[in-house]
C-alpha cells in the first residue's frame, strides 16, 4: 500500500476548502495570499509559513493526489491540465501543456531539473540590469532547493527512447548528457506526466505544500483569482470567484481575501492575466508582453528494436550541442530531449488521419521520438507572444510563428532526423502535415529542406510557458524588480516563471524553485517573519 | 492557389456564417431548454457530424461490424466528454463550429457536401478533411486540428484500442 501524504494530511486536519462546494460567500484574512500552487506558489508557501506568517493559497484546479493517479490519460488530462491538455495559442498553431491542479505543472511534469544556463544569466545581467543574477549568488539557492526536492543524477539506465538520442549523438560527435531528476525512490514507471502514483516525484504536492498546510496554511481550491482590488499604490483585497462542480465554469459566488502582501504565482499566462484583469498601472504595455514557450518541434522514428517509450523515466538524457553552437542572441538554438510516449498524447500529436495514421500507430512500441525545444526571446526577431484576455476574462496567448522561428525549426528537424538515422532508425517522420516519412537520411535531408513550414502544417507544442511579467531594473521595460517586487504596487510580488525576461534554454522548474526561494526569503524577513525559513538556513542567507 | 480576393470572400462568408450559426444555436438552445432537455456537450446534430467523421479519421483502426457501430457511438461519447473538459471558450467555439457545419449553406460552401452528414460517403468525408487540413484559411486548418485531436484522443484513450498498437496499458502499482 502506497502512503498518500495528502489524504493523511486531510485526515489530520489540514485546512482545505473546495470552493465549488461552498454554500455561501466567505472572506479570508492572511499575512500573505498566494495565487497558484505550482513551483512558485509551493516554494513561497513553505518558506512564508515556516517564517510564522499566516498564508492563504488560492488554486483554480482541484486537489488530487497519488490515490487518484491511475496513470490513465483519459482521467489525467481533464483533471490535472489546463484546458484538458489542449490549451492553444490564439491562432491555435501551438498546443500548450500546463498543469492545473494543486501542485500546478510540478504535479505533471517529467522531473527534468536544470540550473539556469550561465549564458542566460549573463544575458539577463547585460540586458535587463539583473546584476545579482550570477551563478555564484544563486548557487546556494539552487543547492538548497536541490536538497529539499531530491534533485540528483539519475543513474538508472535510460529507457530506449532516451538511449537512442545517446547512440545517435555518439555516432555524430554530438555530446549527450544525463538529466538530473527531482525524485526519491523512483520506480522508473514512466508516468510522471499523469501524476506520480508512488509519490516518488518531489513535486510541490508532496513537499512544500504539505509542509505549509501542516503549519496552518489555508488552501482554497477550484477558486479563480479574479482581480486585485487596488487603492493608491497598494492592493486592498483579492477578489475570487468560485468555480462550479465541473471546475471550469464560474459560479455566481465571489469571495475576498485580505492580506498584508499579495503573491502572484499563477504561471506565465495566469499571473499577467490577473494583472490585466485588475487594470494594474502599465503605461508601457509591458504586462503580458514577451511571453515565451520554448516552442517544440517533433521527429518520430521507427526503430528496428522495441523502444516502449511509455515505460521508464521519461526524460533522462539531453543534448545542448545545438544551443551552444551559436551565440545566445544569434540564430535560435535548440535543446534536444525525448518525451514519454502515451497513446493519447502521441496519437493526437501525430499528423494525418485514417489508414496513414493507423499505420504509424501500429508501430507504436518501436516508435522513438525526439523533441527540439527552441530557445526563444534572445534575438530581436524572437519577441515571443502577448497574453490577451478573452471576453470572459480568461487568458489566451497570441504567439505568432515567424520566419526566424521556422528557420530554426527546419534546422532542428534536420538535426533530429540525422541523429535518429545514425542510431539505426528504419524510418523518420517529421511531425508535419505534409511529411510522407523517409527511409534514409539523404531522403530526409532533401524532404525537410522542401517542407513548407507554416502554422498548423508544422506541429508545434510547448510545455514551458515563461515571461509576461518580466523582471528588470527599468520600470518602462519590466513589471517587477529582481526580487519579484512590482515596480508600482508596494505590497505585490510575482514569484513564478512569468518573471523570466527571456526563455531559459532549459526546463524551467528548478530555476523557478531557486529564484523564488531567494526572493520569498527576502520577503519573509521584510514582513517580520519570526522563524528562519529552512531554505535560507541551508543556503546560508 | 487561392487569390487574395477569393480568400477575403470566403473569409467574410465564413464570418457571416459563424455569426448566423451562433444566433441559430442560441435560438435552438432556448428551445431545448424550454423543452426541458439537458444540453450535453454535444447535441444530437453535433453527434451526427462527429459520428460521420469517426469512421474516416479512424479508418483501419475500428473493429468490423457488428461491433463497429457501437464502437463509433462510444468514440462519439468520448468526444463529448473531451469537449466537456475543455475551457469555456473552447467549448463555445466548438459549439459554434458544429452549429455552422450543421447549416446546409455552410456544409456546401466550406465542405462541398450536398447531402446531410449521416448520408455522406466516407470518401466525401475524407476529401473534406484533406481540404481543411491544407486550406489556406487558418480557421479551417484549426477546425481540422481540433477534430483530429478530439477523435483520435477519444479513441486512443479507450483500452480497446491498445492491443492493436502494442500498448500494454499502465503497470500495476500497489
XYZ file of C-alpha atoms in Angstrom:
715
model
C 0.000 0.000 0.000
C 1.461 3.331 -1.047
C 1.087 6.094 1.515
C -0.778 9.152 0.324
C 0.589 12.138 2.275
C -2.222 14.372 1.051
C -5.045 12.139 2.274
C -3.168 11.672 5.535
C -2.846 15.429 5.895
C -6.525 15.967 5.212
C -7.359 13.368 7.846
C -5.022 15.169 10.259
C -6.963 18.393 9.822
C -5.338 20.444 7.055
C -7.479 23.427 6.256
C -8.506 22.809 2.650
C -11.710 24.202 1.174
C -13.093 23.216 -2.234
C -14.822 26.423 -3.333
C -17.081 24.530 -5.750
C -18.859 23.135 -2.678
C -19.081 26.395 -0.704
C -22.682 27.259 0.086
C -22.164 30.922 0.702
C -19.512 33.564 0.308
C -16.896 33.728 2.988
C -13.962 36.133 3.263
C -10.457 35.214 4.383
C -7.630 37.082 6.018
C -3.931 36.340 5.940
C -0.493 37.856 6.172
C 0.157 36.688 2.625
C -2.192 35.347 -0.028
C -0.562 33.327 -2.782
C -2.297 32.849 -6.127
C -1.269 29.499 -7.552
C 0.212 26.339 -6.026
C 2.805 25.344 -8.633
C 6.588 25.735 -8.478
C 6.407 29.375 -7.356
C 3.407 29.109 -5.062
C 4.585 25.920 -3.386
C 8.031 27.237 -2.519
C 6.542 30.559 -1.375
C 4.003 28.839 0.855
C 6.556 26.666 2.622
C 9.004 29.481 3.334
C 6.369 32.009 4.417
C 4.586 29.503 6.654
C 7.896 28.410 8.169
C 8.560 32.062 8.990
C 5.392 32.039 11.071
C 3.278 34.024 8.628
C -0.370 33.225 8.030
C -0.744 32.017 4.446
C -3.791 31.515 2.216
C -3.327 29.727 -1.112
C -5.761 30.178 -3.992
C -5.819 27.432 -6.623
C -8.068 27.229 -9.682
C -7.627 23.480 -10.125
C -8.685 20.564 -7.927
C -6.757 18.788 -5.170
C -5.777 15.333 -6.402
C -3.147 13.011 -5.007
C -1.437 9.664 -5.519
C -4.555 7.641 -4.674
C -6.235 9.351 -7.647
C -3.302 8.955 -10.043
C -4.193 5.815 -12.027
C -1.878 6.531 -14.966
C -4.778 6.899 -17.398
C -4.644 9.730 -19.884
C -8.447 9.868 -20.105
C -8.546 10.855 -16.433
C -5.323 12.803 -16.035
C -5.681 15.348 -18.830
C -9.116 16.728 -17.836
C -8.306 16.557 -14.111
C -4.753 17.852 -13.971
C -4.096 20.020 -17.019
C -5.145 23.451 -18.231
C -7.960 23.008 -20.773
C -7.586 19.197 -20.725
C -4.018 19.467 -22.091
C -5.467 21.086 -25.219
C -4.705 24.721 -24.397
C -3.937 26.553 -27.645
C -2.390 29.817 -28.690
C -4.695 32.406 -30.301
C -4.341 31.069 -33.865
C -4.337 27.505 -32.463
C -0.977 26.750 -34.039
C 0.704 25.783 -30.738
C -0.604 23.313 -28.156
C 0.396 24.136 -24.586
C 0.765 21.588 -21.775
C 0.369 23.259 -18.387
C -0.754 21.853 -15.071
C -3.994 22.955 -13.458
C -4.291 21.266 -10.092
C -2.760 21.581 -6.645
C 0.982 21.476 -7.339
C 0.471 23.035 -10.768
C 2.772 21.837 -13.500
C 5.064 20.226 -10.904
C 2.375 17.574 -10.359
C 2.513 16.557 -14.025
C 5.979 17.496 -15.253
C 8.584 14.993 -16.371
C 11.008 15.764 -13.475
C 13.802 17.311 -15.572
C 15.913 19.526 -13.329
C 18.412 22.002 -14.739
C 20.044 25.033 -13.192
C 19.624 28.223 -15.215
C 22.228 28.171 -18.013
C 25.085 30.667 -17.410
C 24.622 32.218 -20.869
C 21.013 33.050 -19.961
C 22.016 34.704 -16.679
C 24.767 36.691 -18.441
C 22.203 37.937 -20.966
C 19.840 38.981 -18.154
C 22.579 40.891 -16.362
C 23.660 42.645 -19.565
C 20.226 43.447 -20.989
C 17.835 43.653 -18.059
C 20.000 45.084 -15.301
C 19.677 41.969 -13.120
C 23.112 42.455 -11.594
C 22.757 39.903 -8.784
C 21.619 37.082 -11.070
C 25.040 35.452 -11.105
C 25.835 31.761 -10.875
C 27.659 32.368 -7.591
C 24.846 34.317 -5.964
C 22.234 31.768 -6.991
C 24.295 28.641 -6.264
C 23.303 28.375 -2.566
C 19.635 28.670 -3.506
C 19.977 26.002 -6.152
C 21.786 23.755 -3.672
C 19.145 24.232 -1.022
C 16.212 23.532 -3.346
C 18.014 20.559 -4.912
C 18.431 19.186 -1.424
C 14.833 19.961 -0.486
C 13.403 18.296 -3.604
C 15.794 15.379 -4.014
C 17.322 16.611 -7.268
C 20.129 14.229 -8.165
C 21.909 12.454 -11.007
C 19.751 9.695 -12.397
C 21.975 6.640 -12.520
C 19.420 4.076 -13.696
C 19.948 3.037 -17.342
C 17.944 5.294 -19.686
C 14.923 3.809 -21.416
C 15.383 3.007 -25.099
C 13.637 6.217 -26.133
C 16.335 8.294 -24.406
C 19.067 5.777 -25.237
C 18.501 6.374 -28.951
C 19.440 10.040 -28.514
C 22.677 8.954 -26.876
C 23.545 6.348 -29.525
C 22.807 8.621 -32.462
C 24.617 11.527 -30.830
C 27.742 9.447 -30.176
C 27.936 8.379 -33.804
C 27.759 12.003 -34.951
C 30.040 13.525 -32.316
C 27.122 15.278 -30.594
C 27.536 15.411 -26.819
C 24.638 13.921 -24.832
C 24.443 14.340 -21.052
C 22.340 12.987 -18.201
C 19.338 14.877 -16.826
C 19.046 15.280 -13.070
C 15.631 14.441 -11.640
C 13.664 15.503 -8.543
C 12.680 12.039 -7.355
C 13.148 9.914 -4.239
C 12.731 6.166 -4.537
C 11.524 6.382 -8.143
C 10.001 3.175 -9.551
C 11.053 4.092 -13.110
C 7.475 3.642 -14.328
C 7.328 6.398 -16.952
C 4.028 8.008 -15.974
C 5.261 11.283 -14.392
C 3.060 13.240 -16.806
C -0.137 11.704 -15.423
C 0.636 12.382 -11.744
C 3.160 10.261 -9.863
C 1.309 7.246 -8.393
C 4.110 6.428 -5.930
C 4.910 9.949 -4.627
C 8.496 9.490 -5.750
C 8.399 12.718 -7.706
C 9.162 15.518 -5.300
C 6.527 17.848 -6.695
C 5.029 20.692 -4.690
C 2.085 18.381 -3.984
C 4.137 16.135 -1.702
C 6.833 18.506 -0.390
C 6.359 22.229 0.175
C 2.555 22.321 0.179
C 2.161 19.636 2.884
C 4.817 21.486 4.913
C 2.871 24.744 4.644
C -0.503 23.088 5.318
C 0.902 21.348 8.383
C 1.854 24.778 9.698
C -1.689 26.020 9.301
C -1.750 27.471 5.796
C -5.230 27.529 4.235
C -5.720 26.069 0.750
C -8.725 27.149 -1.324
C -9.224 25.043 -4.451
C -11.432 25.434 -7.520
C -11.290 29.113 -6.836
C -10.274 31.552 -9.560
C -8.428 34.704 -8.538
C -10.428 37.230 -10.491
C -8.797 40.576 -9.741
C -6.744 42.567 -7.314
C -8.636 45.464 -5.806
C -6.210 48.361 -5.932
C -6.212 51.510 -3.871
C -3.464 54.093 -4.165
C -0.224 52.217 -4.702
C -1.323 49.104 -2.851
C -3.552 46.064 -3.108
C -6.527 46.107 -0.768
C -8.001 42.682 -1.448
C -8.032 39.782 -3.855
C -11.430 39.092 -5.349
C -12.046 35.468 -6.274
C -14.830 33.594 -7.999
C -15.775 30.027 -7.114
C -15.888 27.505 -9.933
C -18.751 25.104 -10.470
C -18.600 21.330 -9.985
C -17.087 20.934 -13.471
C -14.163 23.063 -12.291
C -14.484 25.100 -15.476
C -17.479 27.399 -15.452
C -17.600 30.057 -12.716
C -20.420 30.071 -10.182
C -22.237 33.141 -9.003
C -20.241 33.209 -5.785
C -17.468 35.654 -5.067
C -15.254 35.949 -2.055
C -12.397 38.147 -0.969
C -9.043 37.505 0.607
C -7.495 40.393 2.554
C -3.770 40.242 3.197
C -0.789 42.388 4.037
C 1.031 41.103 0.985
C -0.082 39.542 -2.303
C 1.981 36.965 -4.211
C 1.183 36.080 -7.810
C 2.351 32.584 -8.708
C -0.300 31.697 -11.254
C 2.176 30.884 -14.013
C 3.169 32.730 -17.123
C -0.353 33.066 -18.520
C -2.216 33.297 -15.224
C -0.129 35.972 -13.489
C -0.097 38.536 -16.313
C -3.801 37.831 -16.924
C -4.616 38.622 -13.291
C -2.737 41.929 -13.558
C -4.582 42.730 -16.789
C -7.968 41.932 -15.229
C -7.043 44.141 -12.275
C -6.234 47.073 -14.570
C -2.930 47.452 -12.730
C -0.986 50.510 -13.916
C 1.002 49.567 -17.013
C 1.672 52.675 -19.107
C 4.211 50.963 -21.385
C 2.052 47.892 -22.057
C 4.659 45.541 -20.599
C 2.254 43.208 -18.781
C 1.658 40.069 -20.823
C 4.275 41.008 -23.414
C 7.342 38.873 -24.161
C 5.789 35.574 -23.186
C 7.946 32.649 -24.225
C 7.296 28.975 -24.854
C 10.436 27.076 -25.835
C 8.358 26.105 -28.892
C 8.916 22.425 -29.603
C 9.080 20.581 -32.931
C 8.966 16.808 -33.101
C 10.573 13.970 -35.022
C 9.246 10.408 -34.816
C 11.327 7.390 -35.853
C 10.538 3.710 -36.267
C 13.415 1.688 -34.858
C 14.281 -1.927 -35.678
C 14.067 -2.808 -31.985
C 11.399 -2.367 -29.329
C 11.520 1.099 -27.735
C 8.472 1.087 -25.428
C 8.657 4.845 -24.874
C 5.747 4.634 -22.415
C 7.964 2.848 -19.929
C 10.871 4.141 -17.825
C 11.902 7.630 -16.713
C 10.538 9.856 -19.470
C 13.462 12.252 -19.723
C 16.909 11.124 -18.668
C 19.254 12.384 -21.425
C 19.580 15.648 -23.340
C 21.883 17.457 -25.721
C 22.782 21.146 -25.709
C 25.008 20.760 -28.769
C 22.715 22.963 -30.856
C 22.231 25.507 -28.073
C 25.919 26.107 -27.653
C 26.953 26.307 -31.316
C 25.878 29.906 -31.857
C 25.839 32.945 -29.559
C 22.756 33.104 -27.342
C 21.373 36.025 -29.370
C 22.284 34.521 -32.749
C 20.158 32.155 -34.843
C 17.785 30.373 -32.456
C 19.416 27.381 -30.805
C 17.611 24.339 -29.502
C 17.844 21.743 -26.786
C 17.228 18.092 -27.669
C 15.236 15.833 -25.357
C 12.942 12.809 -25.605
C 9.305 12.709 -24.397
C 7.242 9.956 -22.789
C 5.036 8.181 -25.341
C 1.482 7.504 -24.253
C -1.314 6.637 -26.698
C -3.425 9.810 -26.497
C -0.509 12.229 -26.351
C 1.219 10.516 -29.278
C -1.886 9.902 -31.420
C -3.111 13.485 -31.133
C 0.345 14.948 -31.747
C 0.958 12.769 -34.793
C -0.301 14.346 -38.022
C -2.663 12.824 -40.552
C -5.714 10.588 -40.150
C -7.236 7.370 -41.420
C -5.113 4.490 -42.695
C -1.869 6.546 -42.744
C -2.276 7.479 -39.103
C -3.340 3.950 -38.153
C -0.237 2.544 -39.853
C 2.045 4.873 -37.873
C 0.228 3.959 -34.653
C 0.689 0.243 -35.357
C 4.457 0.854 -34.939
C 3.904 2.412 -31.503
C 6.136 0.025 -29.499
C 9.041 0.590 -31.922
C 8.490 4.341 -32.118
C 11.173 6.677 -30.849
C 10.531 10.405 -30.554
C 12.857 13.360 -30.210
C 11.891 16.890 -29.247
C 13.717 20.102 -30.071
C 12.979 22.918 -27.617
C 13.736 26.222 -29.301
C 15.284 28.913 -27.134
C 13.094 31.972 -27.774
C 13.455 35.535 -26.536
C 17.110 36.387 -27.091
C 17.127 37.731 -30.644
C 15.223 40.864 -31.748
C 13.188 38.694 -34.140
C 12.163 36.397 -31.305
C 9.912 38.652 -29.227
C 7.624 35.846 -28.046
C 3.891 36.283 -27.609
C 1.439 38.503 -25.778
C -1.178 37.451 -23.240
C -4.644 38.769 -24.028
C -7.940 38.482 -22.224
C -10.973 36.868 -23.793
C -14.419 38.342 -23.188
C -14.817 36.104 -20.130
C -11.500 37.314 -18.693
C -9.608 34.079 -19.295
C -6.176 34.423 -20.892
C -5.153 33.468 -24.389
C -1.643 33.800 -25.762
C -1.082 35.413 -29.135
C 2.214 33.870 -30.229
C 2.863 34.374 -33.941
C 5.301 31.955 -35.564
C 7.643 33.877 -37.864
C 10.421 33.083 -40.357
C 13.103 33.367 -37.704
C 11.351 30.574 -35.796
C 10.756 28.416 -38.869
C 14.420 28.691 -39.847
C 15.391 27.197 -36.500
C 12.577 24.634 -36.714
C 13.937 23.350 -40.026
C 17.454 23.050 -38.616
C 16.005 21.197 -35.623
C 14.071 18.724 -37.808
C 17.263 18.049 -39.765
C 19.326 17.519 -36.634
C 16.794 15.124 -35.089
C 16.362 13.051 -38.268
C 20.126 12.732 -38.695
C 20.538 11.543 -35.099
C 17.674 9.054 -35.451
C 19.097 7.578 -38.647
C 22.579 7.456 -37.101
C 21.030 5.449 -34.250
C 19.617 2.956 -36.750
C 16.114 4.262 -37.484
C 14.288 2.488 -40.295
C 12.039 5.428 -40.971
C 11.825 9.010 -39.739
C 8.779 11.272 -39.873
C 8.913 14.971 -39.110
C 5.609 15.779 -37.415
C 4.224 17.933 -40.207
C 1.024 17.509 -42.228
C 2.973 17.222 -45.497
C 5.594 14.784 -44.291
C 5.422 11.385 -46.001
C 8.145 9.851 -43.805
C 11.598 8.945 -45.085
C 13.590 5.729 -45.229
C 17.071 7.261 -45.193
C 18.997 10.335 -44.111
C 19.623 11.729 -47.618
C 15.966 11.428 -48.494
C 15.029 13.055 -45.183
C 17.521 15.878 -45.679
C 16.046 16.761 -49.074
C 12.500 16.264 -47.821
C 12.910 18.505 -44.763
C 14.556 21.186 -46.915
C 11.424 21.198 -49.091
C 8.756 21.101 -46.344
C 6.541 24.203 -46.346
C 6.890 25.409 -42.768
C 3.693 27.210 -41.847
C 1.407 27.443 -38.814
C -0.777 24.313 -38.404
C 1.159 22.359 -41.039
C 4.166 22.016 -38.760
C 3.124 20.623 -35.373
C 4.377 22.936 -32.622
C 3.839 22.277 -28.917
C 5.081 23.712 -25.636
C 5.303 22.669 -22.015
C 7.316 25.669 -20.775
C 5.430 28.933 -20.520
C 7.644 31.770 -19.301
C 7.633 35.561 -19.171
C 4.829 38.100 -19.357
C 5.716 39.791 -16.030
C 9.355 40.396 -16.843
C 11.762 41.377 -14.109
C 14.349 44.074 -14.659
C 15.690 47.324 -13.262
C 13.834 49.544 -15.732
C 10.126 50.041 -14.946
C 9.491 51.034 -18.560
C 10.538 47.590 -19.761
C 9.703 45.336 -16.847
C 6.883 44.619 -14.404
C 8.839 43.595 -11.305
C 12.358 44.147 -9.982
C 14.973 41.445 -9.490
C 13.365 40.475 -6.189
C 9.993 39.951 -7.821
C 8.515 43.117 -6.292
C 6.074 45.004 -8.506
C 7.585 48.306 -9.631
C 4.484 50.347 -8.831
C 2.412 48.425 -6.286
C 4.025 48.192 -2.866
C 2.509 45.017 -1.410
C 2.612 42.865 -4.550
C 5.202 40.314 -5.683
C 5.351 37.938 -8.615
C 7.031 34.633 -7.772
C 6.835 32.298 -10.764
C 8.193 31.696 -14.255
C 6.394 34.755 -15.586
C 9.228 36.964 -14.303
C 11.810 35.491 -16.692
C 12.733 38.233 -19.176
C 13.588 35.625 -21.835
C 13.130 31.886 -22.047
C 15.766 29.847 -20.220
C 17.112 27.321 -22.688
C 16.401 24.637 -20.075
C 13.347 23.058 -18.450
C 12.215 25.739 -16.011
C 11.131 24.082 -12.759
C 14.449 24.275 -10.902
C 15.076 27.888 -11.925
C 11.661 28.826 -10.515
C 12.310 26.952 -7.263
C 15.678 28.584 -6.636
C 14.875 32.149 -7.662
C 11.582 32.115 -5.772
C 13.290 30.643 -2.690
C 15.649 33.595 -2.629
C 13.013 36.243 -3.301
C 10.425 34.884 -0.893
C 13.020 34.528 1.860
C 13.765 38.240 1.473
C 10.037 38.952 1.585
C 9.527 36.826 4.700
C 12.173 38.860 6.538
C 10.649 42.097 5.383
C 7.233 41.033 6.641
C 8.741 40.311 10.033
C 8.710 36.537 9.818
C 9.640 35.105 13.202
C 11.444 31.952 12.218
C 14.168 31.473 9.650
C 12.978 29.558 6.637
C 14.656 26.152 6.155
C 15.800 27.081 2.675
C 17.572 30.172 3.976
C 19.382 28.218 6.715
C 20.844 25.709 4.316
C 21.703 28.446 1.876
C 23.481 30.496 4.499
C 21.301 33.557 3.809
C -3.762 28.853 -55.410
C -6.472 30.870 -53.771
C -6.326 34.522 -54.721
C -6.475 37.225 -52.096
C -9.904 38.238 -53.358
C -11.239 34.696 -53.044
C -9.659 34.437 -49.631
C -11.389 37.606 -48.436
C -14.710 36.452 -49.844
C -14.520 33.062 -48.216
C -13.254 34.674 -45.030
C -16.158 37.121 -44.926
C -18.598 34.363 -45.814
C -17.310 32.212 -43.009
C -17.552 35.086 -40.544
C -21.158 35.819 -41.535
C -21.988 32.142 -41.314
C -20.338 31.854 -37.930
C -22.402 34.737 -36.619
C -25.594 33.328 -38.114
C -24.779 29.935 -36.693
C -24.206 31.437 -33.271
C -27.630 33.061 -33.352
C -29.166 29.894 -34.660
C -27.533 27.890 -31.917
C -28.792 30.389 -29.338
C -32.359 30.003 -30.553
C -32.089 26.240 -30.563
C -30.639 26.142 -27.078
C -33.518 28.165 -25.742
C -35.910 25.731 -27.385
C -34.080 22.782 -25.940
C -34.038 24.388 -22.517
C -37.734 25.203 -22.808
C -38.490 21.617 -23.704
C -36.697 20.547 -20.540
C -33.901 18.575 -22.192
C -30.437 18.595 -20.728
C -27.935 20.264 -23.044
C -24.940 17.939 -23.105
C -21.589 18.952 -24.518
C -22.580 17.564 -27.914
C -26.166 17.834 -29.028
C -27.753 15.329 -31.390
C -26.740 17.148 -34.575
C -23.157 17.584 -33.406
C -23.127 13.879 -32.598
C -24.206 13.129 -36.156
C -21.354 15.196 -37.565
C -18.766 13.616 -35.286
C -20.287 10.206 -35.973
C -19.716 10.768 -39.693
C -16.086 11.786 -39.122
C -15.117 8.960 -36.772
C -15.008 6.023 -39.246
C -12.896 8.112 -41.628
C -10.500 9.504 -39.030
C -10.075 6.016 -37.602
C -10.009 4.069 -40.873
C -8.118 0.843 -40.377
C -8.368 1.053 -36.589
C -12.032 0.284 -35.884
C -13.376 -3.256 -35.489
C -15.572 -4.764 -38.225
C -19.359 -4.951 -37.926
C -21.297 -5.882 -35.884
C -19.349 -4.145 -33.106
C -18.268 -1.260 -35.321
C -21.459 0.738 -34.883
C -21.330 0.509 -31.099
C -17.654 1.425 -31.075
C -18.282 4.523 -33.191
C -21.003 5.604 -30.764
C -18.623 5.158 -27.839
C -15.955 7.245 -29.552
C -18.571 9.939 -30.150
C -19.405 9.776 -26.420
C -15.690 10.140 -25.723
C -15.507 13.225 -27.923
C -18.409 14.686 -25.926
C -16.605 14.009 -22.675
C -13.412 15.560 -24.044
C -15.299 18.679 -25.145
C -16.819 18.979 -21.662
C -13.287 19.078 -20.220
C -12.123 21.967 -22.386
C -12.057 25.580 -21.274
C -15.307 27.510 -21.529
C -14.073 29.476 -24.567
C -13.001 26.367 -26.472
C -16.324 24.680 -25.681
C -18.148 27.668 -27.085
C -16.007 27.718 -30.238
C -16.739 24.049 -30.839
C -20.454 24.598 -30.338
C -20.254 27.306 -32.977
C -18.246 25.080 -35.295
C -20.781 22.256 -35.074
C -23.683 24.680 -35.417
C -22.012 26.077 -38.517
C -21.364 22.670 -40.061
C -24.976 21.769 -39.390
C -26.192 24.626 -41.592
C -26.746 23.441 -45.155
C -25.168 26.547 -46.802
C -22.014 26.190 -44.719
C -21.863 22.466 -45.387
C -21.910 23.214 -49.094
C -19.597 26.231 -49.012
C -16.976 25.018 -46.561
C -17.185 21.285 -47.170
C -18.603 20.923 -50.683
C -21.037 18.447 -49.135
C -24.556 18.453 -50.583
C -26.040 15.609 -48.567
C -26.672 15.754 -44.811
C -23.802 14.431 -42.697
C -25.231 10.991 -41.851
C -25.679 10.275 -45.554
C -22.220 11.449 -46.621
C -19.921 8.807 -48.089
C -16.590 8.062 -46.420
C -14.714 9.273 -49.481
C -16.548 12.592 -49.322
C -15.648 12.990 -45.667
C -12.004 12.136 -46.350
C -11.964 14.746 -49.117
C -13.392 17.369 -46.726
C -10.805 16.597 -44.070
C -7.995 16.845 -46.624
C -9.415 20.138 -47.867
C -9.479 21.635 -44.376
C -6.136 20.244 -43.412
C -4.406 22.072 -46.235
C -6.812 25.007 -46.508
C -5.419 28.500 -46.970
C -7.798 29.564 -44.192
C -6.272 29.228 -40.745
C -9.814 28.849 -39.392
C -10.369 25.611 -41.320
C -6.897 24.252 -40.586
C -7.569 24.873 -36.897
C -11.004 23.213 -37.162
C -9.384 20.178 -38.756
C -6.780 20.057 -35.985
C -9.445 20.268 -33.281
C -11.496 17.413 -34.777
C -8.312 15.387 -35.337
C -7.304 15.717 -31.696
C -10.808 15.078 -30.346
C -11.489 11.933 -32.382
C -8.024 10.369 -32.169
C -7.776 11.296 -28.493
C -11.178 9.760 -27.723
C -10.229 6.521 -29.481
C -6.754 6.024 -28.072
C -7.970 6.873 -24.572
C -10.032 3.682 -24.801
C -8.492 0.476 -23.611
C -9.952 -1.455 -26.543
C -7.655 0.495 -28.919
C -4.484 -0.545 -27.100
C -3.882 -4.169 -28.239
C -3.637 -3.137 -31.902
C -0.856 -0.671 -31.125
C 1.000 -2.964 -28.750
C 0.432 -0.780 -25.709
C 0.181 -2.935 -22.594
C -1.576 -0.260 -20.540
C -0.292 1.207 -17.309
C 1.570 -1.082 -14.923
C 0.105 -2.253 -11.627
C 1.245 -0.453 -8.511
C 0.179 -1.450 -5.064
